[in-house]
XYZ file of C-alpha atoms in Angstrom:
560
model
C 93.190 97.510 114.437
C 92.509 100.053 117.002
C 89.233 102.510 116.623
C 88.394 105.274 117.962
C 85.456 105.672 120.296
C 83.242 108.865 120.056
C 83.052 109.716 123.294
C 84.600 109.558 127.103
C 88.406 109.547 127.354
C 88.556 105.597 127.539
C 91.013 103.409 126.615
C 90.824 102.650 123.046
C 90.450 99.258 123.338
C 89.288 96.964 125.964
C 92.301 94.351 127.296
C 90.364 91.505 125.967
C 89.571 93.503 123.002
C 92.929 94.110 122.357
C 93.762 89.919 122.455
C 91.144 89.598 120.339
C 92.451 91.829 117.343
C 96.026 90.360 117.221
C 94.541 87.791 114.799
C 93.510 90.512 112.496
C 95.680 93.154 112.521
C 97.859 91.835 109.827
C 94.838 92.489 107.367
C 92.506 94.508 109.484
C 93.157 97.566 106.913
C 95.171 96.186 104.347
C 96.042 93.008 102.127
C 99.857 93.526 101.502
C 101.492 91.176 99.075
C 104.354 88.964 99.913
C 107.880 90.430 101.013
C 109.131 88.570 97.759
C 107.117 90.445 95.414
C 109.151 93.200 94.500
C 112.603 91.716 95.557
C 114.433 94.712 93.676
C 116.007 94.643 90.277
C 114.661 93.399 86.810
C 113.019 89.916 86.262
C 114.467 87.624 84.292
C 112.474 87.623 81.283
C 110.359 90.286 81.743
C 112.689 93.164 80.905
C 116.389 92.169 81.364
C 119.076 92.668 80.963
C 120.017 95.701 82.799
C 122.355 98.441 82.612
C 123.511 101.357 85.133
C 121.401 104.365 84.781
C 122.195 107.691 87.068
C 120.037 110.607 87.988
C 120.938 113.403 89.802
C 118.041 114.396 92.862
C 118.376 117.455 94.709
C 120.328 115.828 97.328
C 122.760 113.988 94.934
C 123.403 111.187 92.345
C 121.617 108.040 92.557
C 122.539 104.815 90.672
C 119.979 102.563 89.649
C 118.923 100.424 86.303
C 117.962 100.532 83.002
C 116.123 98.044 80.666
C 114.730 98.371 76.950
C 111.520 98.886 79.078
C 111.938 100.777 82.576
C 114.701 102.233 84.748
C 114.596 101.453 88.214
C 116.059 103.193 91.341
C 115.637 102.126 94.983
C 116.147 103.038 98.675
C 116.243 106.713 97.764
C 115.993 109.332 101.006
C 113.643 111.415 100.709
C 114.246 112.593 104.285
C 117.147 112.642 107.510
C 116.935 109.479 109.256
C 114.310 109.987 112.346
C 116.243 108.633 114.976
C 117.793 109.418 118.729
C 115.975 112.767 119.805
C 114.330 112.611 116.122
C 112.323 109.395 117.026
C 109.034 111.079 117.196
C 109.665 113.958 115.505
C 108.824 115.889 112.312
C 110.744 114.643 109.075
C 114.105 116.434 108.365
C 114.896 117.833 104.729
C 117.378 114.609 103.676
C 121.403 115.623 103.612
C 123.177 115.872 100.692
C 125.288 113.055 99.846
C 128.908 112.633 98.044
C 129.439 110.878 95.054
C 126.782 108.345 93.756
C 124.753 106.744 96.166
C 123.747 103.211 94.800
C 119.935 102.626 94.161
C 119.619 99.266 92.630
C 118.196 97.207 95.711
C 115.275 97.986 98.271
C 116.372 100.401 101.322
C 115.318 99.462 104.761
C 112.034 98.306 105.817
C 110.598 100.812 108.764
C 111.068 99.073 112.123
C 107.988 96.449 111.883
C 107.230 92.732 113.237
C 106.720 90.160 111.395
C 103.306 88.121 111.153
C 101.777 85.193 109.661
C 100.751 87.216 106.255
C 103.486 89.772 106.146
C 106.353 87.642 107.294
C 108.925 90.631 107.098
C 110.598 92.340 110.040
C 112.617 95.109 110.686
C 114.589 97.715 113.664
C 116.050 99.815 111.212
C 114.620 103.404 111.891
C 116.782 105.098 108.917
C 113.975 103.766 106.962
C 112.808 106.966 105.209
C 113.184 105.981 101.299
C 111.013 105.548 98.063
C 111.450 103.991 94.879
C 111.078 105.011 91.423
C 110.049 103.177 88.652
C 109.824 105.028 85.290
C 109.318 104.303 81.260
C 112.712 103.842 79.750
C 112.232 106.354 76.992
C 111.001 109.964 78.049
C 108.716 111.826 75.815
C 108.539 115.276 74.670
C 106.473 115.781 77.624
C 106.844 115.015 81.141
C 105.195 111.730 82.434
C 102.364 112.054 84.847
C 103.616 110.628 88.290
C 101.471 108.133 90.999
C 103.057 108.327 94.307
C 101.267 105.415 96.202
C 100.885 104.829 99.697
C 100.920 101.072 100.950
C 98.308 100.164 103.378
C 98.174 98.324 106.777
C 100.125 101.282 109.132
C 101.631 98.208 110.867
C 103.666 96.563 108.516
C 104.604 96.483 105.268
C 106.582 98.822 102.473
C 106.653 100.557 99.451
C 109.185 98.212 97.941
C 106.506 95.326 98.000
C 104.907 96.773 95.218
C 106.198 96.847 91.549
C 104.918 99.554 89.215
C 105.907 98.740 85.867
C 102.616 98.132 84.509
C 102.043 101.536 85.201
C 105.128 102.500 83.706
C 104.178 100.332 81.057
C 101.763 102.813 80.274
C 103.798 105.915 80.505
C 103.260 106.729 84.255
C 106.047 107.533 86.914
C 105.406 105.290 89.976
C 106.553 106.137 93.394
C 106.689 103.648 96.465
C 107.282 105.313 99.744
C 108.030 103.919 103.116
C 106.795 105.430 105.585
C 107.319 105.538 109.727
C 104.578 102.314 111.113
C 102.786 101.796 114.049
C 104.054 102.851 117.336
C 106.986 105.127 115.118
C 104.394 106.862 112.990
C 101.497 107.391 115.483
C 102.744 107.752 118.478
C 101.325 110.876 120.899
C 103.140 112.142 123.863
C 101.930 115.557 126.146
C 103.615 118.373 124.624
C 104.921 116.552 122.085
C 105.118 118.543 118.437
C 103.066 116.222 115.353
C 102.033 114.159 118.076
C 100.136 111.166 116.416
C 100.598 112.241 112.797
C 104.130 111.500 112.278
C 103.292 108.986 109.264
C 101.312 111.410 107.727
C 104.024 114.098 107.985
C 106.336 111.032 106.433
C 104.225 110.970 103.516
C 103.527 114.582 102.454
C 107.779 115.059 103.278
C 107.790 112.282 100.504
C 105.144 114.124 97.933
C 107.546 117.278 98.616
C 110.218 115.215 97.847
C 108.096 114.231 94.023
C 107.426 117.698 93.812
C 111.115 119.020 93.357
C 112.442 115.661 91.818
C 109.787 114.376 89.554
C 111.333 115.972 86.309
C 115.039 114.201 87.365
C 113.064 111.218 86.450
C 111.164 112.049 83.239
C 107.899 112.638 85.735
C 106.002 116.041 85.207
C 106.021 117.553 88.366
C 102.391 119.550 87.783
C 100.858 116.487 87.222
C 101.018 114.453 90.889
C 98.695 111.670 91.904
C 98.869 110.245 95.386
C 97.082 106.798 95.316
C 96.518 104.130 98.267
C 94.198 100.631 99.353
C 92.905 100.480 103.170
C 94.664 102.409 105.361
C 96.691 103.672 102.719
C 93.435 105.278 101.177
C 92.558 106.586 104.078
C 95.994 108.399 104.932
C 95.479 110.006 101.358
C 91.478 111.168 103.067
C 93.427 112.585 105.515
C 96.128 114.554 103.150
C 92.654 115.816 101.433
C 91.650 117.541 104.607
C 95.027 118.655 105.505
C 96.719 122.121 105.493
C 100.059 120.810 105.301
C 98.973 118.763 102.533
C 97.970 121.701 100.821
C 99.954 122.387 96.650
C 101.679 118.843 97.291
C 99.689 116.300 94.641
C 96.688 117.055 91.927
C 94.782 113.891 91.964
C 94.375 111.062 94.298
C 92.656 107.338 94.209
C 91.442 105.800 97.275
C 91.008 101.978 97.124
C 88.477 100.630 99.663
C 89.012 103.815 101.074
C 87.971 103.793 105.673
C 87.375 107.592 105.958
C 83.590 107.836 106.375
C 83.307 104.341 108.145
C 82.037 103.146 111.022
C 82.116 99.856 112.815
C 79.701 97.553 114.534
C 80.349 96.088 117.480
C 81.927 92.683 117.183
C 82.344 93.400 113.267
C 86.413 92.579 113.802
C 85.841 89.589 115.985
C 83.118 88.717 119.163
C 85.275 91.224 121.703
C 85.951 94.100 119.533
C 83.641 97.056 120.529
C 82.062 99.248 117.984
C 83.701 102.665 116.934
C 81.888 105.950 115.836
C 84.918 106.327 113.321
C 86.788 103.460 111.437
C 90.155 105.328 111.336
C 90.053 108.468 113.535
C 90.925 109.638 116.840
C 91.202 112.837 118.837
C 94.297 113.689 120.382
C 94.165 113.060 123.662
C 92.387 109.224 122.645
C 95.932 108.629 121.082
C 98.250 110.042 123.833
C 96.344 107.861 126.610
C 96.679 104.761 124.425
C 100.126 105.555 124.151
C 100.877 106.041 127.742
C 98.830 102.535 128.159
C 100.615 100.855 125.554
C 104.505 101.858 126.445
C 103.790 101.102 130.526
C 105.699 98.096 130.295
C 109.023 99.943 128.881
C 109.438 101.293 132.183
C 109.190 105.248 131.167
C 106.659 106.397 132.784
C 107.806 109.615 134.837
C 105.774 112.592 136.323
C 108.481 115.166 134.157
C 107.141 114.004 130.359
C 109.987 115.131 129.188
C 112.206 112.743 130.631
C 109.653 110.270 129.711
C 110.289 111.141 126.471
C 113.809 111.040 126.457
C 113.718 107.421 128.062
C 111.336 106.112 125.345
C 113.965 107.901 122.868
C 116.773 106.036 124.249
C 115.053 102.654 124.301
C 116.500 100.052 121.400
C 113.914 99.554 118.538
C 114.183 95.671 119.735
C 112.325 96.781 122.883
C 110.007 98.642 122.182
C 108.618 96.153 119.149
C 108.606 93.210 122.607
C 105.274 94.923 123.614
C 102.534 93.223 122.320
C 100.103 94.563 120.165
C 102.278 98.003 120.323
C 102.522 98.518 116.356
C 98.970 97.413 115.811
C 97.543 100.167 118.560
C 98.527 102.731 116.153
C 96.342 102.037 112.887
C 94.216 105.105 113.109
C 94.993 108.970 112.389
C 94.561 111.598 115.202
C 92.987 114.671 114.704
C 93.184 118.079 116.569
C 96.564 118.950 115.242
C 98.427 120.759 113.498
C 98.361 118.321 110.494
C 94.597 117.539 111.043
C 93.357 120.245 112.889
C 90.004 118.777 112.361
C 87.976 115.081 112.303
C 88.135 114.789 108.504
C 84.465 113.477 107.547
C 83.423 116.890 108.987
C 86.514 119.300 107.118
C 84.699 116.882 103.956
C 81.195 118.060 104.761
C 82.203 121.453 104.610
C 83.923 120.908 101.499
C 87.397 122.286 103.018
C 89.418 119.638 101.367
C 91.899 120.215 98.234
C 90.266 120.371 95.194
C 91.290 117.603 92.885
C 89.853 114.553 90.929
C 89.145 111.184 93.204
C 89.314 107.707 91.610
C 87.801 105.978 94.359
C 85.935 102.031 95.148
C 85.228 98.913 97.139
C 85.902 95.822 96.304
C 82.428 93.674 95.963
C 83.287 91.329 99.151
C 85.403 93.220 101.326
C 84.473 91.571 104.700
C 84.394 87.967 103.417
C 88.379 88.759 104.020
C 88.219 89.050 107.569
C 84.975 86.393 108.009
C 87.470 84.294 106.233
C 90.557 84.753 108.622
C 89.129 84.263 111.444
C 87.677 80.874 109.980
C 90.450 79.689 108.032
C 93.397 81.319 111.079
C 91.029 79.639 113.906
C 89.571 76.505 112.166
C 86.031 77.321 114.089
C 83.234 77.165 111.889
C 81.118 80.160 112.380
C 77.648 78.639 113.335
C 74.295 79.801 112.688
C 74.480 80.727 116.614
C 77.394 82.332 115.829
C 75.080 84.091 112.997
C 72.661 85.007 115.438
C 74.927 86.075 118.545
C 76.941 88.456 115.878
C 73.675 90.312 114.412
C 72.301 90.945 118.141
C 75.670 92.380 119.280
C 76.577 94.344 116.754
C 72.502 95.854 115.734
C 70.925 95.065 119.252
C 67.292 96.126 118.893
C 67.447 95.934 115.063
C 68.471 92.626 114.913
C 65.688 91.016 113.689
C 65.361 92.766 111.312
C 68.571 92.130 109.968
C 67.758 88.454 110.053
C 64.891 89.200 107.980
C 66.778 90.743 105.317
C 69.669 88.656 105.098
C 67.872 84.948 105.682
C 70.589 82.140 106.150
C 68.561 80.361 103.398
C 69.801 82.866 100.705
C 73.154 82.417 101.619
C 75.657 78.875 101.498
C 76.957 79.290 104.948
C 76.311 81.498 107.856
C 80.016 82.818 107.406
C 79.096 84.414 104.499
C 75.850 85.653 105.471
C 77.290 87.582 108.189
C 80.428 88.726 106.438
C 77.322 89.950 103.702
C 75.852 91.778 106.376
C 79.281 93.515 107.335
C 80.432 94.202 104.042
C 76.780 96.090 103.380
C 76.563 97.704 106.443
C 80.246 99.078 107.278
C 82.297 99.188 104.167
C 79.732 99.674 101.090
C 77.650 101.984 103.279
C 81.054 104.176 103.941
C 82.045 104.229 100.708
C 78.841 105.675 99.702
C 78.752 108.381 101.695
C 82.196 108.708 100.832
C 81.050 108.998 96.661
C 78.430 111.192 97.997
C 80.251 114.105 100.583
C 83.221 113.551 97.758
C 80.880 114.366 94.605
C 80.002 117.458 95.948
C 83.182 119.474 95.679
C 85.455 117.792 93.161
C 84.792 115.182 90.439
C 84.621 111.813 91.479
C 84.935 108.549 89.736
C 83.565 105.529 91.329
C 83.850 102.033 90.996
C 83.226 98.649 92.523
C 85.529 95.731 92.108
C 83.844 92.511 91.341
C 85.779 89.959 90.245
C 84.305 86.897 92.654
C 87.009 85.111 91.558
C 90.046 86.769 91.635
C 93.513 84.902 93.004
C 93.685 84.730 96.844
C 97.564 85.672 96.753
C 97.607 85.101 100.765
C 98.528 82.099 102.632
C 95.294 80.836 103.463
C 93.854 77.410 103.003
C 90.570 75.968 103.566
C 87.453 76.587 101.567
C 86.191 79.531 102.320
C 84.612 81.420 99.411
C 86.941 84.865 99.704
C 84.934 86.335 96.323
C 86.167 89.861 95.472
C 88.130 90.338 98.847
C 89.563 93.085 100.295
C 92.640 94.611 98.366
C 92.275 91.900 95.693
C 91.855 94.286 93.029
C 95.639 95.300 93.547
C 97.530 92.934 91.910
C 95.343 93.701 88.684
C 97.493 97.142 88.804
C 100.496 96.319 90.523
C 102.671 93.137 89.460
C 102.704 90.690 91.926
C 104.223 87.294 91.381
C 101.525 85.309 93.860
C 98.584 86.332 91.966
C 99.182 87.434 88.099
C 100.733 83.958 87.631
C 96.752 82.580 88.389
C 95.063 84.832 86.198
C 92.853 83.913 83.112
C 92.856 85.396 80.017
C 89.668 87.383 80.810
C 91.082 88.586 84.182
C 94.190 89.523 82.467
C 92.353 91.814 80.159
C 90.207 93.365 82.791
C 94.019 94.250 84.559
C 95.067 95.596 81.540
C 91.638 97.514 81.326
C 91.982 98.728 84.939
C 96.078 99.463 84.402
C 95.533 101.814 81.710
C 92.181 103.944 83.383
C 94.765 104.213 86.445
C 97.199 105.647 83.633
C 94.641 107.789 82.357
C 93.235 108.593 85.936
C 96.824 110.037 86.643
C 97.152 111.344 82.778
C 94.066 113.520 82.984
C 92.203 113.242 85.923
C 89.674 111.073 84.502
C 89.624 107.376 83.881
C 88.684 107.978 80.260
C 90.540 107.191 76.940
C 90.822 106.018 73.597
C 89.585 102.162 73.596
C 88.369 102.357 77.703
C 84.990 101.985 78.531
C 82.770 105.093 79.036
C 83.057 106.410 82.460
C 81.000 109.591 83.538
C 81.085 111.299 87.000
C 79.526 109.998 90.089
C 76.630 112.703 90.650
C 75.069 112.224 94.024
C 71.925 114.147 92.431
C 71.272 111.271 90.035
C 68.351 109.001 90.047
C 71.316 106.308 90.174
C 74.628 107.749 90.739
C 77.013 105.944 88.558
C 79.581 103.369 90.223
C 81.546 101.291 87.285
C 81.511 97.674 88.415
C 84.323 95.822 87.185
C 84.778 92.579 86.747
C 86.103 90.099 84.365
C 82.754 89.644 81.921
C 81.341 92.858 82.173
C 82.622 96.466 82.766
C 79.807 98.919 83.060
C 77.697 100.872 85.502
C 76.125 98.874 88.998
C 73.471 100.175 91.300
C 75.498 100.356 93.836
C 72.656 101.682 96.578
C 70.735 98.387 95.632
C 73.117 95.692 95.484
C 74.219 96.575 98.977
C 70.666 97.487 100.385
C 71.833 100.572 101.415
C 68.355 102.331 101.860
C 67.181 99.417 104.257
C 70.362 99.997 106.255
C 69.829 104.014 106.410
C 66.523 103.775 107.246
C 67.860 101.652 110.879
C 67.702 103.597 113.863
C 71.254 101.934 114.681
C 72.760 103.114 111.681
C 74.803 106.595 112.241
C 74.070 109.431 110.102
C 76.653 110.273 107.078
């Protein structure tokens, strides 16, 4: 995944760089389950048979299904298709349609290219949909309504993942496709939404909930937008946005990028470091996009006949550049949409006030330690150990090596993907909790099941632990992973179903028969974080598991 670098107007990545990252990018900010997950329709036993069910949207009718347990609907537009001279352009209010438009199998995935952990592909650019998935039986009261946000920016869809455990619990669940890579990020001189057309995807969609939620038993007042990875940190960016502003009243942010750094090599030996995990100004996106689209043959002095060529170009040329979807997994600021780098707009406290559900998973780097192993088959060495600390901490190196001893840990693999997992992602997510806390309530948690189902296609025997994004099949059915579950990690998904529920209920993760949950309080002598995990739910000091005051206290660590 492409970072942004703090300053200079260089490229944003480095051609061998760039090589380098193509091994990660599938994962680098998001675990998406299998295509075949949420293949549309019910499952045989779980809550057939079906029936036809029909809702009318502002738009028109929709079709889709009914069980004794949920009703289903699929592929719905929530906006114009964004194609010809509305390729890189701001979403269009969707068209009415005649008749009923059928809504019992997955629309389009966005245009996207397929890779060894996300084997889907797509060119369809008439890709704008969501899904709904909804409690059969509506109560007096309108349902509260998740609208989630799939992560990766590269590939991937809302389709992939099935909500009815939510709906299980009474919840509305939206899945929303969104434009990827190259289609939702790309920046162009003069351009209008330049580099934020994803995000303007997304809050078109949360309009969308807005004025349709009641259609579908949801309660329209009552909006949470939740996301994992890049996902999470879209929704970071909708807090900080003015044209996010009225559109949801909660929001959840799993393993959540926006107040991250990265070391150097921390992605791989040749990836630089970044100031920012996920964002980039402006005019750092439009030169990687002038870089990145040389080979379609459109550069022209005039860019607007530039832009018209890259218009005209088939989707099936534009996805032959390498690396050209994968460029685009950041967020650029200085717009219209983010008129400002979001970490600072969160300082302030100019950000939307609403409730935050927001954690880490206890491993997250042991994900992409373990790719690069397990992809590769090159054992990480204890040179490798060594070479990785002094390029990524330099001067404070050694004593990095005294605080994370290969004798404490079974492998230098691990040791290092410790290291990064402290350093980049728990260290974020703190200061996260903490500029967060300040403003709105905050819930935090830390998942920490070490031995949760690796639902990817990896082999080898590499310890993953509590990997990145492998807290979301404990919420979301997935067919890979819930199938692997023991009875105790069964229970801790229903436990961590139902605070969602509540989360998006209430605006805390509190209930009858939950575990007590208070605040997060920055002020505290230990500000709470609720570790969960299959044996024990209940609070974790999160500052000291991680070592978090040894790594603030580095002259190579960045202020947060």
């Amino acid at each position: 995944m492409t970072r942004t670098r703090s300053r200079g107007r260089r490229p944003l990545l480095r051609p061998a760089a760039r090589v380098s990252l193509i091994l990660l990018t599938a994962l680098a900010t998001s675990v998406l389950p299998h295509p075949a997950a949420h293949a549309g329709g019910p499952t045989p036993g779980r809550d057939a048979p079906a029936v036809e069910d029909r809702v009318r949207t502002h738009a028109g009718w929709v079709r889709g299904t009914r069980t004794d347990a949920h009703r289903t609907f699929h592929g719905i537009p929530y906006a114009d298709p964004p194609t010809g001279a509305h390729r890189w352009a701001a979403p269009r209010p969707v068209s009415p349609w005649a008749g009923v438009r059928d809504a019992t199998r997955p629309g389009p995935l966005c245009p996207q290219v397929p890779s060894p952990y996300t084997p889907s592909a797509s060119t369809e650019e008439d890709c704008l949909v969501l899904d709904v998935t909804a409690p059969a039986t509506r109560g007096g009261r309108g349902a509260p309504v998740l609208v989630w946000i799939h992560g990766d920016g590269a590939v991937g869809a809302g389709s992939f993942f099935d909500g009815r455990r939510l709906a299980d619990r009474g919840t509305v669940v939206v899945t929303v496709n969104y434009r990827l890579g190259i289609f939702g990020g790309f920046a162009h001189p003069g351009l209008p939404g330049s580099g934020t057309f994803g995000l303007q995807d997304q809050q078109a969609a949360l309009y969308w909930v807005r004025r349709n939620a009641a259609a579908f038993g949801g309660d329209p007042t009552r909006v949470t937008v939740a996301g994992s990875s890049f996902g999470a940190a879209a929704i970071t960016a909708h807090l900080t946005s003015p044209t996010a502003r009225g559109l949801f009243d909660r929001a959840v942010l799993a393993s959540g990028e926006g107040l991250m750094d990265m070391p150097a090599g921390a992605m791989g030996p040749d990836v630089p470091g970044y100031r920012w995990y996920v964002w980039r100004t402006l005019r750092e996106v439009e030169e990687a996009s002038a870089h990145i689209t040389a080979p379609l043959g459109c550069a022209h002095a005039d860019p607007a006949a530039g832009l018209r060529c890259l218009r005209a170009l088939p989707v099936a040329r534009i996805l032959e550049v390498p690396s050209i979807m994968n460029v685009f997994q950041a967020f650029a600021h200085g717009t219209p949409v983010l008129p400002e780098l979001p970490p600072e707009a969160l300082r302030a406290g100019r950000l939307h006030r609403v409730p935050v559900l927001s954690g880490a998973t206890l491993d997250e780097h042991r994900t992409f330690v373990g790719m690069q192993y397990d992809a590769v088959g090159t054992p990480f060495t204890r040179e490798d150990y060594a070479t990785a600390l002094d390029t990524a901490f330099g001067a404070d190196a050694p004593r990095v090596r005294a605080a994370y001893p290969l004798r404490d840990f079974p492998s230098p693999a691990l040791a290092w993907a410790t290291v990064v997992t402290d350093r980049m992602w728990a260290l974020g997510t703190d200061a996260q909790h903490t500029v967060l806390a300040r403003h709105v309530p905050v819930y935090a948690y830390e998942f920490a099941d070490r031995d949760a189902p690796m639902y990817l296609p990896l082999s080898g025997d590499f310890d993953f632990g509590a990997f990145h994004a492998g807290d979301t099949p404990y919420v979301f059915e997935d067919p890979q992973a819930q199938p692997l579950f023991t009875p105790a990690q069964l229970r801790l998904s229903d436990t961590m179903t139902d605070q969602w529920a509540a989360f998006a209920d209430t605006g805390a993760p509190v209930g009858a028969g939950l575990p007590p949950w208070p605040r997060h309080r920055p002020a505290a002598d230990v500000p709470y974080t609720q570790s969960l995990a299959p044996d024990r739910i209940g609070p974790v000091d999160y500052a000291r598991t991680h070592r978090l005051g040894f790594w603030r206290g580095l002259p190579s660590t960045p202020v947060r």
